[in-house]
PDB file of C-alpha atoms in Angstrom:
ATOM      1  CA  CYS D 224      11.553   2.316  26.894  1.00  0.00           C
ATOM      2  CA  GLU D 225      14.366   5.343  27.315  1.00  0.00           C
ATOM      3  CA  GLN D 226      16.780   2.314  27.009  1.00  0.00           C
ATOM      4  CA  PHE D 227      15.318   1.024  24.065  1.00  0.00           C
ATOM      5  CA  GLU D 228      15.285   4.331  22.382  1.00  0.00           C
ATOM      6  CA  LYS D 229      18.901   4.980  23.398  1.00  0.00           C
ATOM      7  CA  LYS D 230      19.873   1.473  21.912  1.00  0.00           C
ATOM      8  CA  ILE D 231      18.333   2.607  18.690  1.00  0.00           C
ATOM      9  CA  LEU D 232      20.124   5.875  18.434  1.00  0.00           C
ATOM     10  CA  GLU D 233      23.551   4.235  19.419  1.00  0.00           C
ATOM     11  CA  HIS D 234      22.764   1.436  16.335  1.00  0.00           C
ATOM     12  CA  GLY D 235      22.620   4.568  14.037  1.00  0.00           C
ATOM     13  CA  GLY D 236      18.653   4.836  14.035  1.00  0.00           C
ATOM     14  CA  ILE D 237      16.096   2.854  12.030  1.00  0.00           C
ATOM     15  CA  GLU D 238      17.438   2.147   8.409  1.00  0.00           C
ATOM     16  CA  LEU D 239      13.758   0.537   7.434  1.00  0.00           C
ATOM     17  CA  PHE D 240      10.775   0.144   9.339  1.00  0.00           C
ATOM     18  CA  VAL D 241       7.926  -2.263   7.961  1.00  0.00           C
ATOM     19  CA  GLY D 242       4.687  -2.426   9.542  1.00  0.00           C
ATOM     20  CA  GLY D 243       0.982  -3.020   9.051  1.00  0.00           C
ATOM     21  CA  ILE D 244      -1.913  -0.981  10.362  1.00  0.00           C
ATOM     22  CA  GLY D 245      -5.212  -2.000  12.004  1.00  0.00           C
ATOM     23  CA  PRO D 246      -8.794  -0.827  10.537  1.00  0.00           C
ATOM     24  CA  ASP D 247      -8.553   1.764  12.972  1.00  0.00           C
ATOM     25  CA  GLY D 248      -5.173   3.026  11.436  1.00  0.00           C
ATOM     26  CA  HIS D 249      -3.151   2.730  14.057  1.00  0.00           C
ATOM     27  CA  ILE D 250       0.405   1.721  13.439  1.00  0.00           C
ATOM     28  CA  ALA D 251       2.902  -0.277  16.153  1.00  0.00           C
ATOM     29  CA  PHE D 252       0.162  -0.352  18.782  1.00  0.00           C
ATOM     30  CA  ASN D 253      -0.253   3.559  18.521  1.00  0.00           C
ATOM     31  CA  GLU D 254      -3.603   3.387  19.018  1.00  0.00           C
ATOM     32  CA  PRO D 255      -6.178   6.420  17.837  1.00  0.00           C
ATOM     33  CA  GLY D 256      -5.134   9.771  19.955  1.00  0.00           C
ATOM     34  CA  SER D 257      -1.308   8.793  20.252  1.00  0.00           C
ATOM     35  CA  SER D 258       0.776  11.256  20.356  1.00  0.00           C
ATOM     36  CA  LEU D 259       2.339  11.660  16.468  1.00  0.00           C
ATOM     37  CA  ALA D 260       5.630  12.855  18.351  1.00  0.00           C
ATOM     38  CA  SER D 261       5.486   9.860  20.863  1.00  0.00           C
ATOM     39  CA  ARG D 262       8.268   7.774  21.304  1.00  0.00           C
ATOM     40  CA  THR D 263       8.584   4.133  22.899  1.00  0.00           C
ATOM     41  CA  ARG D 264       6.592   3.371  25.824  1.00  0.00           C
ATOM     42  CA  VAL D 265       4.185   0.747  26.944  1.00  0.00           C
ATOM     43  CA  LYS D 266       0.534   1.391  25.758  1.00  0.00           C
ATOM     44  CA  THR D 267      -2.697  -0.202  26.950  1.00  0.00           C
ATOM     45  CA  LEU D 268      -4.597  -1.785  23.760  1.00  0.00           C
ATOM     46  CA  ALA D 269      -7.782  -0.983  22.441  1.00  0.00           C
ATOM     47  CA  LEU D 270     -10.590  -3.393  22.790  1.00  0.00           C
ATOM     48  CA  ASP D 271     -10.222  -3.799  18.970  1.00  0.00           C
ATOM     49  CA  THR D 272      -6.562  -4.524  18.834  1.00  0.00           C
ATOM     50  CA  ILE D 273      -6.942  -7.488  21.593  1.00  0.00           C
ATOM     51  CA  VAL D 274      -9.783  -9.102  19.529  1.00  0.00           C
ATOM     52  CA  ALA D 275      -7.467  -8.811  16.247  1.00  0.00           C
ATOM     53  CA  ASN D 276      -4.439 -10.079  18.100  1.00  0.00           C
ATOM     54  CA  ALA D 277      -6.501 -13.230  19.435  1.00  0.00           C
ATOM     55  CA  ARG D 278      -5.637 -15.048  16.573  1.00  0.00           C
ATOM     56  CA  PHE D 279      -1.853 -15.555  18.027  1.00  0.00           C
ATOM     57  CA  PHE D 280      -3.447 -16.796  21.076  1.00  0.00           C
ATOM     58  CA  GLN D 281      -5.724 -19.830  19.903  1.00  0.00           C
ATOM     59  CA  ASN D 282      -8.406 -16.906  19.973  1.00  0.00           C
ATOM     60  CA  ASP D 283      -8.518 -16.796  23.314  1.00  0.00           C
ATOM     61  CA  TYR D 284      -9.137 -12.883  24.181  1.00  0.00           C
ATOM     62  CA  SER D 285      -8.255 -13.683  28.065  1.00  0.00           C
ATOM     63  CA  LYS D 286      -4.976 -14.902  26.944  1.00  0.00           C
ATOM     64  CA  VAL D 287      -3.721 -11.381  24.977  1.00  0.00           C
ATOM     65  CA  PRO D 288      -2.063  -8.948  26.830  1.00  0.00           C
ATOM     66  CA  GLY D 289      -3.901  -5.662  27.571  1.00  0.00           C
ATOM     67  CA  GLN D 290      -0.839  -3.569  27.202  1.00  0.00           C
ATOM     68  CA  ALA D 291       2.469  -3.806  24.487  1.00  0.00           C
ATOM     69  CA  LEU D 292       6.065  -2.220  24.275  1.00  0.00           C
ATOM     70  CA  THR D 293       5.565  -0.311  21.050  1.00  0.00           C
ATOM     71  CA  VAL D 294       8.067   2.274  19.502  1.00  0.00           C
ATOM     72  CA  GLY D 295       6.158   5.839  19.185  1.00  0.00           C
ATOM     73  CA  VAL D 296       5.191   7.508  15.884  1.00  0.00           C
ATOM     74  CA  GLY D 297       7.842   9.861  16.266  1.00  0.00           C
ATOM     75  CA  THR D 298      10.317   6.805  16.426  1.00  0.00           C
ATOM     76  CA  VAL D 299       8.851   5.590  13.576  1.00  0.00           C
ATOM     77  CA  MET D 300       8.928   8.557  11.755  1.00  0.00           C
ATOM     78  CA  ASP D 301      12.837   9.043  12.419  1.00  0.00           C
ATOM     79  CA  SER D 302      13.460   5.921  10.123  1.00  0.00           C
ATOM     80  CA  ARG D 303      15.194   6.619   7.194  1.00  0.00           C
ATOM     81  CA  GLU D 304      12.521   4.660   5.016  1.00  0.00           C
ATOM     82  CA  VAL D 305       9.068   3.109   5.780  1.00  0.00           C
ATOM     83  CA  ILE D 306       7.162   0.732   4.180  1.00  0.00           C
ATOM     84  CA  ILE D 307       3.707   0.175   5.364  1.00  0.00           C
ATOM     85  CA  LEU D 308       1.071  -2.954   4.501  1.00  0.00           C
ATOM     86  CA  ILE D 309      -2.373  -2.566   3.867  1.00  0.00           C
ATOM     87  CA  THR D 310      -4.652  -5.487   3.127  1.00  0.00           C
ATOM     88  CA  GLY D 311      -8.033  -5.916   3.196  1.00  0.00           C
ATOM     89  CA  VAL D 312     -11.710  -4.365   2.625  1.00  0.00           C
ATOM     90  CA  HIS D 313     -11.665  -4.220   6.661  1.00  0.00           C
ATOM     91  CA  LYS D 314      -8.460  -1.824   6.648  1.00  0.00           C
ATOM     92  CA  ALA D 315      -9.953   0.713   3.473  1.00  0.00           C
ATOM     93  CA  LEU D 316     -11.078   3.304   5.632  1.00  0.00           C
ATOM     94  CA  ALA D 317      -7.854   3.332   7.589  1.00  0.00           C
ATOM     95  CA  LEU D 318      -6.187   3.824   4.157  1.00  0.00           C
ATOM     96  CA  SER D 319      -8.251   6.219   3.269  1.00  0.00           C
ATOM     97  CA  LYS D 320      -7.667   8.625   6.192  1.00  0.00           C
ATOM     98  CA  ALA D 321      -4.203   7.620   5.576  1.00  0.00           C
ATOM     99  CA  ILE D 322      -3.694   9.184   2.422  1.00  0.00           C
ATOM    100  CA  GLU D 323      -6.846  11.160   1.421  1.00  0.00           C
ATOM    101  CA  GLU D 324      -7.479  13.431   4.615  1.00  0.00           C
ATOM    102  CA  GLY D 325      -5.023  15.689   6.406  1.00  0.00           C
ATOM    103  CA  VAL D 326      -2.800  14.153   9.275  1.00  0.00           C
ATOM    104  CA  ASN D 327      -4.786  13.435  12.316  1.00  0.00           C
ATOM    105  CA  HIS D 328      -4.005  11.909  15.986  1.00  0.00           C
ATOM    106  CA  MET D 329      -7.023   9.622  15.635  1.00  0.00           C
ATOM    107  CA  TRP D 330      -5.328   7.795  12.384  1.00  0.00           C
ATOM    108  CA  THR D 331      -1.993   7.731  13.492  1.00  0.00           C
ATOM    109  CA  VAL D 332      -1.132   6.465  10.198  1.00  0.00           C
ATOM    110  CA  SER D 333      -1.919   9.266   8.659  1.00  0.00           C
ATOM    111  CA  ALA D 334       1.186  11.245  10.247  1.00  0.00           C
ATOM    112  CA  PHE D 335       3.224   9.244   7.493  1.00  0.00           C
ATOM    113  CA  GLN D 336       2.157  11.618   4.843  1.00  0.00           C
ATOM    114  CA  LEU D 337       4.860  13.952   6.232  1.00  0.00           C
ATOM    115  CA  HIS D 338       7.643  11.614   5.882  1.00  0.00           C
ATOM    116  CA  PRO D 339       9.929  11.896   3.371  1.00  0.00           C
ATOM    117  CA  LYS D 340      10.594   7.989   2.028  1.00  0.00           C
ATOM    118  CA  THR D 341       7.210   6.181   2.859  1.00  0.00           C
ATOM    119  CA  LEU D 342       5.800   3.850   0.595  1.00  0.00           C
ATOM    120  CA  PHE D 343       2.149   2.331   0.868  1.00  0.00           C
ATOM    121  CA  ILE D 344       1.526  -1.171  -0.527  1.00  0.00           C
ATOM    122  CA  CYS D 345      -1.879  -2.442  -0.425  1.00  0.00           C
ATOM    123  CA  ASP D 346      -3.981  -4.707  -2.299  1.00  0.00           C
ATOM    124  CA  GLU D 347      -7.223  -4.079  -4.462  1.00  0.00           C
ATOM    125  CA  ASP D 348      -9.726  -4.631  -1.513  1.00  0.00           C
ATOM    126  CA  ALA D 349      -7.778  -1.734   0.829  1.00  0.00           C
ATOM    127  CA  THR D 350      -8.570   0.627  -2.017  1.00  0.00           C
ATOM    128  CA  GLN D 351     -12.434   0.296  -1.781  1.00  0.00           C
ATOM    129  CA  GLU D 352     -13.059   3.549   0.435  1.00  0.00           C
ATOM    130  CA  LEU D 353     -10.380   5.856  -2.136  1.00  0.00           C
ATOM    131  CA  ARG D 354     -11.928   8.516  -4.272  1.00  0.00           C
ATOM    132  CA  VAL D 355     -11.541   7.098  -8.001  1.00  0.00           C
ATOM    133  CA  LYS D 356      -9.159   9.833  -8.988  1.00  0.00           C
ATOM    134  CA  THR D 357      -6.843   8.667  -5.877  1.00  0.00           C
ATOM    135  CA  VAL D 358      -6.663   4.919  -7.316  1.00  0.00           C
ATOM    136  CA  LYS D 359      -5.943   6.526 -11.095  1.00  0.00           C
ATOM    137  CA  TYR D 360      -3.326   9.050 -10.003  1.00  0.00           C
ATOM    138  CA  PHE D 361      -1.037   5.892  -8.243  1.00  0.00           C
ATOM    139  CA  LYS D 362      -1.967   3.610 -10.656  1.00  0.00           C
ATOM    140  CA  GLY D 363      -0.711   5.916 -13.213  1.00  0.00           C
ATOM    141  CA  LEU D 364       2.548   6.785 -11.151  1.00  0.00           C
ATOM    142  CA  MET D 365       2.991   2.519 -10.991  1.00  0.00           C
ATOM    143  CA  ARG D 366       2.611   2.243 -14.830  1.00  0.00           C
ATOM    144  CA  VAL D 367       5.325   5.050 -15.358  1.00  0.00           C
ATOM    145  CA  HIS D 368       7.196   3.485 -12.640  1.00  0.00           C
ATOM    146  CA  ASN D 369       7.340  -0.045 -13.827  1.00  0.00           C
ATOM    147  CA  LYS D 370       8.008   0.937 -17.203  1.00  0.00           C
ATOM    148  CA  LEU D 371      10.922   3.206 -16.210  1.00  0.00           C
ATOM    149  CA  ILE D 372      12.533  -0.297 -14.063  1.00  0.00           C
ATOM    150  CA  GLU D 373      11.767  -2.449 -16.724  1.00  0.00           C
ATOM    151  CA  ASP D 374      13.058  -0.770 -20.020  1.00  0.00           C
ATOM    152  CA  ASP D 375      16.094  -0.013 -20.061  1.00  0.00           C
ATOM    153  CA  ASP D 376      15.662   1.135 -23.877  1.00  0.00           C
ATOM    154  CA  ILE D 377      13.097   3.949 -22.405  1.00  0.00           C
ATOM    155  CA  VAL D 378      15.484   6.369 -23.480  1.00  0.00           C
ATOM    156  CA  ASN D 379      15.674   5.679 -27.305  1.00  0.00           C
ATOM    157  CA  ASN D 380      14.668   8.942 -28.697  1.00  0.00           C
ATOM    158  CA  ASP D 381      16.726  11.342 -30.935  1.00  0.00           C
ATOM    159  CA  ASN D 382      17.064  13.695 -28.019  1.00  0.00           C
ATOM    160  CA  ASN D 383      17.995  10.859 -25.732  1.00  0.00           C
ATOM    161  CA  GLN D 384      14.882  11.947 -23.664  1.00  0.00           C
ATOM    162  CA  THR D 385      11.896  10.065 -22.194  1.00  0.00           C
ATOM    163  CA  THR D 386       8.884  11.739 -23.405  1.00  0.00           C
ATOM    164  CA  ILE D 387       5.485  11.023 -21.798  1.00  0.00           C
ATOM    165  CA  GLU D 388       4.086   8.994 -24.804  1.00  0.00           C
ATOM    166  CA  THR D 389       7.282   6.694 -24.506  1.00  0.00           C
ATOM    167  CA  LEU D 390       6.061   6.067 -20.374  1.00  0.00           C
ATOM    168  CA  MET D 391       2.244   5.811 -21.466  1.00  0.00           C
ATOM    169  CA  GLU D 392       2.864   2.794 -23.973  1.00  0.00           C
TER     170      GLU D 392
END
């Protein structure tokens, strides 16, 4: 594990980490209760994680390893950019814990609130536990972002400035 961490540093660190989460909010096998400062290590997997990963072993739980080598939350937090994919209603509670509540080691994905360049990508089903205000806020951001990148002529008024009215069209 120490050699793995050393190799990451020797190669300039992790540029982009892309990962998903479990229904319990774990990321990269950093199960609930993991240290948010953790580094690469061997982790014993929670039963829910073993069950979820059985699909990669012909649904035979006995073939799923009980431990995994994983990068730690701290290791991932050192990445320059992070993308976290969250899909399905079964991960909706984890998404709400990740972005609507405070940082909590019982929901390791919540640590990424503190990362300056984390992008959460989710489908509609994953938003089912979010507050309406949260969904409206992020959809509004997405509309503005899409308008900015799709319309090169957005800066077209007399003062050569973008207006709220232009963005909301």
